[in-house]
mmCIF file with all atom_site columns, C-alpha atoms in Angstrom:
data_model
loop_
_atom_site.group_PDB
_atom_site.id
_atom_site.type_symbol
_atom_site.label_atom_id
_atom_site.label_alt_id
_atom_site.label_comp_id
_atom_site.label_asym_id
_atom_site.label_entity_id
_atom_site.label_seq_id
_atom_site.pdbx_PDB_ins_code
_atom_site.Cartn_x
_atom_site.Cartn_y
_atom_site.Cartn_z
_atom_site.occupancy
_atom_site.B_iso_or_equiv
_atom_site.pdbx_formal_charge
_atom_site.auth_seq_id
_atom_site.auth_comp_id
_atom_site.auth_asym_id
_atom_site.auth_atom_id
_atom_site.pdbx_PDB_model_num
ATOM 1  C CA . UNK A 1 1  ? 8.776   -3.382 -5.013  1.00 0.00 ? 21 UNK A CA 1
ATOM 2  C CA . UNK A 1 2  ? 9.243   -6.129 -7.504  1.00 0.00 ? 22 UNK A CA 1
ATOM 3  C CA . UNK A 1 3  ? 7.962   -5.996 -11.060 1.00 0.00 ? 23 UNK A CA 1
ATOM 4  C CA . UNK A 1 4  ? 5.712   -8.953 -10.295 1.00 0.00 ? 24 UNK A CA 1
ATOM 5  C CA . UNK A 1 5  ? 4.087   -7.113 -7.379  1.00 0.00 ? 25 UNK A CA 1
ATOM 6  C CA . UNK A 1 6  ? 3.500   -4.015 -9.512  1.00 0.00 ? 26 UNK A CA 1
ATOM 7  C CA . UNK A 1 7  ? 1.909   -6.132 -12.245 1.00 0.00 ? 27 UNK A CA 1
ATOM 8  C CA . UNK A 1 8  ? -0.398  -7.701 -9.642  1.00 0.00 ? 28 UNK A CA 1
ATOM 9  C CA . UNK A 1 9  ? -1.430  -4.263 -8.364  1.00 0.00 ? 29 UNK A CA 1
ATOM 10 C CA . UNK A 1 10 ? -2.319  -3.220 -11.899 1.00 0.00 ? 30 UNK A CA 1
ATOM 11 C CA . UNK A 1 11 ? -4.143  -6.483 -12.688 1.00 0.00 ? 31 UNK A CA 1
ATOM 12 C CA . UNK A 1 12 ? -6.201  -6.213 -9.485  1.00 0.00 ? 32 UNK A CA 1
ATOM 13 C CA . UNK A 1 13 ? -6.738  -2.479 -10.140 1.00 0.00 ? 33 UNK A CA 1
ATOM 14 C CA . UNK A 1 14 ? -5.443  -1.632 -6.672  1.00 0.00 ? 34 UNK A CA 1
ATOM 15 C CA . UNK A 1 15 ? -3.407  1.315  -7.991  1.00 0.00 ? 35 UNK A CA 1
ATOM 16 C CA . UNK A 1 16 ? -4.307  3.936  -10.622 1.00 0.00 ? 36 UNK A CA 1
ATOM 17 C CA . UNK A 1 17 ? -2.467  3.599  -13.934 1.00 0.00 ? 37 UNK A CA 1
ATOM 18 C CA . UNK A 1 18 ? -2.487  4.752  -17.553 1.00 0.00 ? 38 UNK A CA 1
ATOM 19 C CA . UNK A 1 19 ? -2.273  2.246  -20.385 1.00 0.00 ? 39 UNK A CA 1
ATOM 20 C CA . UNK A 1 20 ? -0.472  3.558  -23.467 1.00 0.00 ? 40 UNK A CA 1
ATOM 21 C CA . UNK A 1 21 ? -0.480  0.834  -26.079 1.00 0.00 ? 41 UNK A CA 1
ATOM 22 C CA . UNK A 1 22 ? 1.316   -2.070 -24.422 1.00 0.00 ? 42 UNK A CA 1
ATOM 23 C CA . UNK A 1 23 ? 2.945   0.146  -21.807 1.00 0.00 ? 43 UNK A CA 1
ATOM 24 C CA . UNK A 1 24 ? 1.575   0.806  -18.343 1.00 0.00 ? 44 UNK A CA 1
ATOM 25 C CA . UNK A 1 25 ? 2.445   4.091  -16.634 1.00 0.00 ? 45 UNK A CA 1
ATOM 26 C CA . UNK A 1 26 ? 1.997   4.865  -12.949 1.00 0.00 ? 46 UNK A CA 1
ATOM 27 C CA . UNK A 1 27 ? 2.317   8.365  -11.506 1.00 0.00 ? 47 UNK A CA 1
ATOM 28 C CA . UNK A 1 28 ? 4.947   8.757  -8.811  1.00 0.00 ? 48 UNK A CA 1
ATOM 29 C CA . UNK A 1 29 ? 2.337   10.424 -6.567  1.00 0.00 ? 49 UNK A CA 1
ATOM 30 C CA . UNK A 1 30 ? 0.004   7.415  -6.919  1.00 0.00 ? 50 UNK A CA 1
ATOM 31 C CA . UNK A 1 31 ? 2.828   5.039  -6.067  1.00 0.00 ? 51 UNK A CA 1
ATOM 32 C CA . UNK A 1 32 ? 3.801   7.151  -3.044  1.00 0.00 ? 52 UNK A CA 1
ATOM 33 C CA . UNK A 1 33 ? 0.166   7.189  -1.876  1.00 0.00 ? 53 UNK A CA 1
ATOM 34 C CA . UNK A 1 34 ? 0.002   3.385  -2.133  1.00 0.00 ? 54 UNK A CA 1
ATOM 35 C CA . UNK A 1 35 ? 3.195   2.995  -0.121  1.00 0.00 ? 55 UNK A CA 1
ATOM 36 C CA . UNK A 1 36 ? 1.976   5.480  2.493   1.00 0.00 ? 56 UNK A CA 1
ATOM 37 C CA . UNK A 1 37 ? -1.359  3.657  2.847   1.00 0.00 ? 57 UNK A CA 1
ATOM 38 C CA . UNK A 1 38 ? 0.524   0.575  3.998   1.00 0.00 ? 58 UNK A CA 1
ATOM 39 C CA . UNK A 1 39 ? 2.439   2.436  6.686   1.00 0.00 ? 59 UNK A CA 1
ATOM 40 C CA . UNK A 1 40 ? 2.263   0.919  10.159  1.00 0.00 ? 60 UNK A CA 1
ATOM 41 C CA . UNK A 1 41 ? 3.195   3.039  13.147  1.00 0.00 ? 61 UNK A CA 1
ATOM 42 C CA . UNK A 1 42 ? 5.482   1.494  15.785  1.00 0.00 ? 62 UNK A CA 1
ATOM 43 C CA . UNK A 1 43 ? 4.015   0.226  19.041  1.00 0.00 ? 63 UNK A CA 1
ATOM 44 C CA . UNK A 1 44 ? 4.507   2.262  22.184  1.00 0.00 ? 64 UNK A CA 1
ATOM 45 C CA . UNK A 1 45 ? 4.191   1.015  25.746  1.00 0.00 ? 65 UNK A CA 1
ATOM 46 C CA . UNK A 1 46 ? 1.405   3.503  26.525  1.00 0.00 ? 66 UNK A CA 1
ATOM 47 C CA . UNK A 1 47 ? -0.504  2.473  23.390  1.00 0.00 ? 67 UNK A CA 1
ATOM 48 C CA . UNK A 1 48 ? -0.288  -1.212 24.288  1.00 0.00 ? 68 UNK A CA 1
ATOM 49 C CA . UNK A 1 49 ? -1.569  -0.580 27.836  1.00 0.00 ? 69 UNK A CA 1
ATOM 50 C CA . UNK A 1 50 ? -4.385  1.592  26.497  1.00 0.00 ? 70 UNK A CA 1
ATOM 51 C CA . UNK A 1 51 ? -5.485  -1.157 24.093  1.00 0.00 ? 71 UNK A CA 1
ATOM 52 C CA . UNK A 1 52 ? -5.319  -3.780 26.836  1.00 0.00 ? 72 UNK A CA 1
ATOM 53 C CA . UNK A 1 53 ? -7.515  -1.659 29.100  1.00 0.00 ? 73 UNK A CA 1
ATOM 54 C CA . UNK A 1 54 ? -10.153 -1.409 26.362  1.00 0.00 ? 74 UNK A CA 1
ATOM 55 C CA . UNK A 1 55 ? -10.278 -5.197 26.036  1.00 0.00 ? 75 UNK A CA 1
ATOM 56 C CA . UNK A 1 56 ? -10.597 -5.843 29.772  1.00 0.00 ? 76 UNK A CA 1
#
């Protein structure tokens, strides 16, 4: 992740952080949780067919 992206997360308060003077600290566990929340599972053929059957 770029520094700019991390600053945006902090500014939008989308990730927990601690402010110590001018420094901003983020726990490794909080960062890992943010990354994991954006995880997308790969598509499978059976999953695609199942979703198509729900639509029809």
